[in-house]
Amino acid sequence: MSVKHALLALLCEGPRYGYELKAAFEARTGDAWPLNVGQVYTTLARLERDGHVERDSEDVDGHVHYRLTDAGRRETRAWWDSEVTREAPPRDELAIKLALALTVPGVDVRDVLQRQRTATVRALQTHTRRRARLTSAQRDGTAPAGAGTTAAVLVLESLIFAAEAEVRWLDHCEARLLRTADPNGARP
Amino acid sequence: MSVKHALLALLCEGPRYGYELKAAFEARTGDAWPLNVGQVYTTLARLERDGHVERDSEDVDGHVHYRLTDAGRRETRAWWDSEVTREAPPRDELAIKLALALTVPGVDVRDVLQRQRTATVRALQTHTRRRARLTSAQRDGTAPAGAGTTAAVLVLESLIFAAEAEVRWLDHCEARLLRTADPNGARP
DNA sequence: CACCGCATGTAACGTGTTACATGATTCA
DNA sequence: TGAATCATGTAACACGTTACATGCGGTG
C-alpha cells in the first residue's frame, strides 16, 4: 500500500507522468527504497482501474500525465487522517528467524546473532554515511535545500534509529541467552 | 519469505500437519503475528511444488503430515547461514508517509506526527502489557518455561525496541520541524 | 553508426490476504 | 440438536519484483 498512497500523494502537487513519479519518490526518500519503474506503471493502471486517477492530456513530448480524481483526493485525505498501525506491524523476518533459531535443534544461535549484528552494524554505517553525504551536499548547495532533501534526511534517520534499536536488541538477546544457558549466572 | 522459511524451520523438529504448524508458529512469536491457516496450506503446497517438503504418511487421525526433503534441509541451512539484509530494508510506510507529508501542500505535518505518536505509544503499551503477562505466566508455571516462551518474549521485546525507536524518531522529526519552520531558531 | 538513457508499457511469477466450501469432532 | 472448533483445502485478489519489448532522442 505504500507505493499506491505515495503516488496519490505525489499527484496532489499536480499531474505527472511515470518517470517523474519515480524520480520524485526517490528524491523524497533519499534513494533508500529505489522504486522500479515498472511498478509505477502497474500501480498507475490499478489506480486508474479503481477510479483514483485518470489520464490527463499528453504534453508536447507525448508524456502520459496522470491526475487525481475526486475519489483519489478523498483516498489521499483518508490516508493523512489515519495512523500507520503498529499494533500488528508487518512480520519481521529477523525476529521470526531468531525466535525459531532458539527452539529448533541443530542451530547455533550465537553464530546467527553475531553474524546478524555485523550485518546490521554495516547497514547502520551505510545509512549514516549516506546521511552525511546528503547534509554536506545540502550545506554546499550541491543539493537543493528544499523540503525534499529535508525529507530524505529524515527517512535516512528513521533507518538509523531502527538499525540502532536492532543492534541493541541483538545485544539484549545475546545477554539473555548467556543468562539462561549459563546455569551459574543467577545463583553462584 | 518469512512464512516459507519459518515452516521449513519448524519442520526440522519433525513432521507436522497444517494446524500444528500454525500453532507452533504463533507460540514462538507470541501471537505477535497471527498466521492465517489458509496461508499455511498454500505455502506448504508451494514448498511441495519446489521439492522442499513432501507428504508424510497420515496418522491415525488422518492428519496430513509434511516432512522436509534433503533439498528442504539445504534450503533451511542456507537460511540460517545468511543474514537478514538491512541495507535495503522493506519499505516503511510511516517513513514514506512523513517524507511526503513534508513536501506535499495542504498537509498538516504536525497533526500527522502527533496522531502517529499517540498510535505508536499505544502499540508500545500493548506490547509491554503482553510481555508482562507472558513473563508472569512463565513465573507462575501457567506457561511452559521452555524455549518457546523465551522466544515469544524476545519477539515482543523486538517490537518494544522498535516502537521506542519510532517514538524517538517522531520526536526528532517534530524538533527538526520546529527548527526549520521557526526562522528565528538558528539566528536570533 | 552504435550505444545509452528516457519513456511507456506488458507478462510472468512470488508472496500474502481474505473469503468461502467442506467435513469431522466436541460440547452445551 | 445446534454451535463452536479443528482440519484441509480452493479461488480470487492485491501487491511487489523482474525481465523483456519497443520506440525515441542525443552523443561518442
XYZ file of C-alpha atoms (C1' of nucleotides) in Angstrom:
432
model
C 0.000 0.000 0.000
C 2.953 2.328 0.447
C 3.578 2.843 -3.241
C -0.052 3.341 -4.064
C -0.531 6.058 -1.482
C 2.802 7.620 -2.266
C 1.831 8.067 -5.898
C -1.508 9.549 -4.871
C 0.271 11.971 -2.562
C 2.736 12.999 -5.259
C -0.098 13.603 -7.697
C -1.559 16.087 -5.226
C 1.094 18.510 -6.435
C -0.214 18.260 -9.974
C -0.319 15.897 -12.953
C 2.831 13.876 -13.529
C 3.997 11.052 -15.748
C 5.608 7.768 -14.826
C 9.285 8.609 -14.769
C 8.639 11.877 -12.950
C 6.798 9.976 -10.248
C 9.639 7.512 -9.838
C 12.164 10.347 -9.592
C 10.011 12.326 -7.159
C 9.540 9.309 -4.942
C 13.229 8.548 -4.780
C 14.174 12.165 -4.212
C 11.939 12.334 -1.176
C 13.056 9.012 0.269
C 16.752 9.641 -0.376
C 17.137 6.599 -2.628
C 16.538 4.475 0.452
C 13.934 2.452 -1.405
C 14.583 2.556 -5.141
C 11.331 2.228 -6.990
C 11.144 0.038 -10.069
C 9.629 1.980 -12.973
C 7.517 -0.961 -13.966
C 5.776 -0.833 -10.640
C 4.886 2.796 -11.186
C 3.027 1.874 -14.341
C 1.270 -1.147 -12.919
C 0.272 0.838 -9.849
C -0.976 3.691 -12.010
C -3.026 1.211 -14.029
C -4.594 -0.158 -10.842
C -5.263 3.334 -9.550
C -6.946 4.177 -12.837
C -8.978 0.989 -12.668
C -10.140 1.968 -9.171
C -11.047 5.474 -10.278
C -8.432 7.220 -8.150
C -6.515 8.732 -11.051
C -7.206 9.405 -14.710
C -5.135 10.142 -17.760
C -4.523 13.771 -18.384
C -3.886 15.303 -21.785
C -0.480 14.424 -23.208
C 2.068 17.233 -23.302
C 4.214 18.306 -26.231
C 6.696 15.499 -25.624
C 3.939 12.904 -25.655
C 4.320 12.113 -21.937
C 1.301 10.384 -20.437
C 0.319 12.509 -17.464
C -1.997 11.290 -14.746
C -4.068 13.409 -12.412
C -6.108 12.778 -9.300
C -9.846 12.306 -9.431
C -12.103 13.449 -6.612
C -12.180 9.888 -5.305
C -8.386 9.884 -5.378
C -8.292 13.102 -3.401
C -10.643 11.589 -0.821
C -8.471 8.484 -0.622
C -5.382 10.592 -0.037
C -7.135 12.685 2.581
C -8.142 9.489 4.379
C -4.527 8.357 4.320
C -3.306 11.532 6.002
C -6.076 11.275 8.559
C -5.302 7.690 9.545
C -2.396 6.356 11.577
C 0.027 3.710 10.406
C -0.872 0.868 12.715
C 1.954 -0.533 14.771
C -0.177 -2.871 16.873
C 0.222 -5.547 14.205
C 3.332 -4.424 12.333
C 4.462 -6.299 9.224
C 6.157 -9.574 10.042
C 9.797 -9.011 10.854
C 11.867 -11.732 9.289
C 14.726 -11.222 11.705
C 12.618 -11.587 14.836
C 10.947 -14.678 13.428
C 14.264 -16.156 12.458
C 15.783 -15.707 15.905
C 12.672 -16.987 17.652
C 12.924 -20.153 15.603
C 16.687 -20.433 15.936
C 16.148 -20.568 19.689
C 13.819 -23.528 19.564
C 14.929 -25.589 16.597
C 17.664 -28.136 17.308
C 20.949 -28.013 15.456
C 21.148 -24.245 15.117
C 23.983 -22.205 16.604
C 22.039 -19.188 17.852
C 25.148 -17.330 18.967
C 26.521 -17.644 15.483
C 23.321 -16.347 13.891
C 23.230 -13.468 16.369
C 26.797 -12.403 15.771
C 26.624 -12.585 12.010
C 23.424 -10.577 12.033
C 24.952 -7.997 14.331
C 27.757 -7.460 11.859
C 25.284 -7.079 9.017
C 23.139 -4.612 10.923
C 26.099 -2.508 12.005
C 27.266 -2.397 8.426
C 23.809 -1.241 7.328
C 23.892 1.385 10.067
C 27.184 2.704 8.723
C 25.827 2.781 5.191
C 22.856 4.858 6.252
C 24.978 7.170 8.355
C 27.409 7.768 5.513
C 24.566 8.478 3.114
C 23.094 10.936 5.551
C 26.441 12.705 5.942
C 26.789 12.994 2.187
C 23.281 14.414 1.911
C 23.629 17.012 4.646
C 27.016 18.192 3.399
C 25.623 18.498 -0.120
C 22.790 20.483 1.385
C 25.259 22.878 3.037
C 27.333 23.209 -0.135
C 24.271 23.967 -2.157
C 25.027 20.933 -4.343
C 21.659 19.547 -3.346
C 18.604 21.766 -3.236
C 17.982 22.813 0.342
C 14.258 22.387 -0.085
C 11.810 20.223 1.765
C 12.728 17.287 -0.449
C 16.232 16.997 0.938
C 14.986 17.500 4.484
C 12.545 14.645 3.936
C 15.311 12.412 2.596
C 17.433 13.130 5.657
C 14.562 12.249 7.965
C 13.956 8.995 6.112
C 17.602 8.044 6.475
C 17.408 8.918 10.141
C 14.430 6.635 10.587
C 16.557 3.820 9.177
C 19.382 4.816 11.501
C 17.138 4.829 14.547
C 15.729 1.440 13.572
C 19.168 -0.073 12.980
C 20.426 1.222 16.319
C 17.434 -0.307 18.066
C 18.098 -3.562 16.279
C 21.697 -3.670 17.434
C 20.564 -3.030 20.982
C 18.014 -5.789 20.662
C 20.579 -8.249 19.308
C 22.859 -7.476 22.257
C 19.906 -7.892 24.573
C 19.184 -11.302 23.042
C 22.754 -12.393 23.472
C 22.799 -11.290 27.115
C 19.590 -13.159 27.864
C 20.926 -16.178 26.048
C 24.026 -16.205 28.227
C 21.948 -15.918 31.378
C 19.666 -18.847 30.536
C 22.368 -21.055 29.030
C 24.777 -20.449 31.890
C 23.208 -22.076 34.973
C 25.612 -20.473 37.441
C 24.817 -16.950 36.303
C 21.862 -16.282 38.586
C 22.796 -18.329 41.679
C 26.532 -18.504 42.268
C 9.780 -15.293 2.557
C 9.303 -15.246 6.327
C 6.493 -17.753 6.404
C 8.118 -20.113 3.963
C 11.337 -20.319 5.935
C 9.527 -20.436 9.231
C 7.611 -23.521 8.153
C 10.811 -25.130 6.938
C 12.465 -24.411 10.264
C 9.545 -25.832 12.213
C 9.587 -28.986 10.125
C 13.198 -29.523 11.200
C 11.789 -30.749 14.501
C 9.859 -33.458 12.722
C 6.808 -34.000 10.514
C 3.808 -31.803 11.313
C 0.421 -31.022 9.825
C -1.099 -27.662 8.962
C -2.781 -26.647 12.170
C 0.179 -27.782 14.240
C 2.441 -25.552 12.167
C 0.156 -22.574 12.653
C 0.057 -23.168 16.408
C 3.808 -23.698 16.648
C 4.489 -20.523 14.716
C 2.231 -18.438 16.907
C 3.557 -19.956 20.111
C 7.105 -18.968 19.188
C 6.193 -15.472 18.061
C 3.923 -14.767 20.999
C 0.860 -14.197 18.850
C 2.566 -11.069 17.581
C 1.858 -12.071 14.013
C -1.176 -14.340 13.821
C -0.829 -16.664 10.879
C -3.809 -17.383 8.682
C -4.302 -21.130 8.337
C -5.029 -20.802 4.665
C -1.573 -19.417 4.139
C -0.037 -22.435 5.827
C -1.659 -24.706 3.281
C -0.826 -22.575 0.252
C 2.754 -22.212 1.434
C 3.012 -25.950 2.047
C 1.684 -26.574 -1.453
C 4.312 -24.259 -2.921
C 7.047 -25.867 -0.822
C 5.943 -29.263 -2.074
C 5.920 -27.978 -5.648
C 9.515 -26.766 -5.165
C 10.611 -30.072 -3.678
C 11.386 -28.689 -0.231
C 8.805 -30.773 1.620
C 6.802 -33.887 0.871
C 3.717 -35.526 2.283
C 4.371 -37.958 5.051
C 2.157 -40.913 5.925
C -1.136 -39.894 7.506
C -1.517 -40.656 11.185
C -4.424 -42.393 12.895
C -6.496 -39.210 12.919
C -5.991 -38.734 9.188
C -3.845 -35.621 9.602
C -1.746 -34.784 6.568
C 1.816 -34.570 7.840
C 4.605 -32.963 5.889
C 8.299 -33.609 6.258
C 11.467 -31.984 4.928
C 13.269 -33.305 1.910
C 17.042 -33.089 1.592
C 16.616 -30.026 -0.607
C 14.428 -28.507 2.106
C 17.112 -29.162 4.692
C 19.689 -27.465 2.486
C 17.376 -24.508 1.994
C 16.907 -24.184 5.745
C 20.633 -24.486 6.368
C 21.221 -21.693 3.837
C 18.695 -19.539 5.686
C 20.500 -19.927 8.995
C 23.805 -19.193 7.321
C 22.662 -15.962 5.673
C 21.978 -12.599 7.281
C 18.721 -10.716 7.054
C 19.756 -7.756 4.954
C 19.101 -4.346 6.450
C 20.882 -2.349 3.765
C 17.648 -2.269 1.778
C 15.002 -2.947 4.407
C 11.379 -3.362 3.382
C 9.705 -0.067 2.596
C 8.471 1.572 5.773
C 5.071 3.084 5.179
C 5.423 5.510 8.071
C 8.728 6.976 6.878
C 7.392 7.326 3.355
C 4.230 8.949 4.610
C 6.056 11.567 6.661
C 8.526 12.281 3.889
C 5.624 13.010 1.594
C 3.640 14.912 4.198
C 6.602 17.292 4.445
C 6.612 18.134 0.758
C 3.017 17.903 -0.365
C 0.960 21.081 0.080
C -2.164 21.096 2.205
C -0.992 18.574 4.775
C -0.656 19.413 8.453
C 2.557 17.558 9.264
C 2.382 18.395 12.946
C -1.050 16.825 13.091
C 0.117 13.663 11.327
C 3.130 13.466 13.637
C 1.130 13.829 16.797
C -1.563 11.376 15.849
C 1.058 8.845 14.853
C 2.894 9.348 18.103
C -0.235 8.514 20.032
C -0.750 5.380 17.959
C 2.829 4.216 18.390
C 2.790 4.809 22.132
C -0.414 2.821 22.370
C 1.200 -0.013 20.425
C 4.181 0.169 22.736
C 1.900 -0.217 25.732
C 0.127 -3.156 24.133
C 3.406 -4.967 23.553
C 4.671 -4.167 27.035
C 1.477 -5.454 28.639
C 1.622 -8.636 26.588
C 5.202 -9.168 27.621
C 4.335 -8.680 31.286
C 1.523 -11.212 31.012
C 3.858 -13.707 29.374
C 6.680 -13.393 31.868
C 4.370 -13.590 34.873
C 2.725 -16.674 33.390
C 6.186 -18.080 32.945
C 6.971 -17.489 36.626
C 3.630 -18.958 37.732
C 4.186 -22.012 35.633
C 0.967 -21.244 33.746
C 3.020 -21.073 30.592
C 5.711 -23.626 29.869
C 9.092 -22.155 30.798
C 10.654 -23.699 27.734
C 12.498 -22.086 24.888
C 9.181 -21.332 23.180
C 8.123 -18.809 25.787
C 11.587 -17.276 25.888
C 11.404 -16.842 22.130
C 7.996 -15.200 22.393
C 9.317 -12.772 24.990
C 12.242 -11.848 22.775
C 9.935 -11.257 19.833
C 7.777 -8.947 21.906
C 10.898 -7.145 23.040
C 11.959 -6.619 19.458
C 8.616 -4.918 18.867
C 9.126 -2.865 22.020
C 12.606 -1.758 20.984
C 11.318 -0.841 17.535
C 8.364 1.124 18.902
C 10.593 3.024 21.321
C 12.916 3.929 18.471
C 9.934 5.059 16.456
C 8.714 7.358 19.216
C 12.178 8.865 19.492
C 12.252 9.349 15.748
C 8.857 11.041 15.728
C 10.011 13.424 18.449
C 13.181 14.025 16.473
C 11.101 14.886 13.412
C 8.971 17.298 15.355
C 12.039 19.019 16.798
C 13.621 19.407 13.382
C 10.334 20.636 12.009
C 10.161 23.358 14.636
C 13.719 24.427 13.913
C 13.218 24.770 10.161
C 9.754 26.289 10.377
C 10.808 28.794 13.019
C 13.141 31.236 11.238
C 14.484 32.808 14.439
C 15.608 29.488 15.881
C 19.106 29.386 14.361
C 19.987 33.095 14.167
C 18.356 35.174 16.867
C 26.528 4.048 -36.760
C 26.158 2.148 -32.260
C 25.149 2.919 -27.823
C 22.955 4.791 -23.861
C 19.276 6.913 -21.189
C 14.488 8.205 -21.191
C 9.838 6.631 -21.545
C 5.817 3.509 -21.714
C 4.345 -0.417 -21.177
C 3.431 -5.985 -20.672
C 3.982 -10.758 -18.929
C 5.151 -13.921 -15.628
C 5.928 -15.010 -11.212
C 6.218 -14.986 -5.919
C 4.160 -13.871 -1.740
C 0.431 -12.709 1.212
C -4.611 -11.940 2.475
C -9.459 -12.863 2.536
C -13.338 -15.376 1.904
C -15.516 -19.433 1.049
C -16.606 -24.715 0.977
C -16.473 -28.973 3.270
C -16.367 -32.396 6.715
C -15.315 -34.236 11.458
C -15.487 -33.748 16.394
C -16.878 -31.914 20.658
C -19.832 -29.865 23.924
C -23.749 -27.313 25.933
C -29.799 -30.611 18.093
C -27.164 -26.780 17.241
C -22.927 -24.138 17.738
C -18.082 -23.952 18.069
C -13.681 -25.643 16.976
C -10.461 -28.417 14.374
C -8.849 -29.558 9.910
C -7.937 -29.407 4.901
C -8.270 -27.194 1.289
C -9.550 -23.735 -3.049
C -10.366 -19.328 -5.503
C -9.814 -14.729 -6.156
C -7.361 -10.944 -5.442
C -3.659 -7.312 -4.112
C 0.926 -6.062 -4.096
C 5.628 -6.316 -5.460
C 9.638 -7.776 -8.442
C 11.986 -8.983 -12.531
C 12.645 -9.319 -17.118
C 11.501 -8.230 -21.511
C 9.779 -5.432 -25.774
C 9.569 -1.230 -28.011
C 10.494 3.402 -29.583
C 12.625 7.918 -29.178
C 16.421 11.132 -28.783
C 21.002 12.561 -28.120
C 26.168 11.642 -28.179
C 30.537 9.343 -28.902
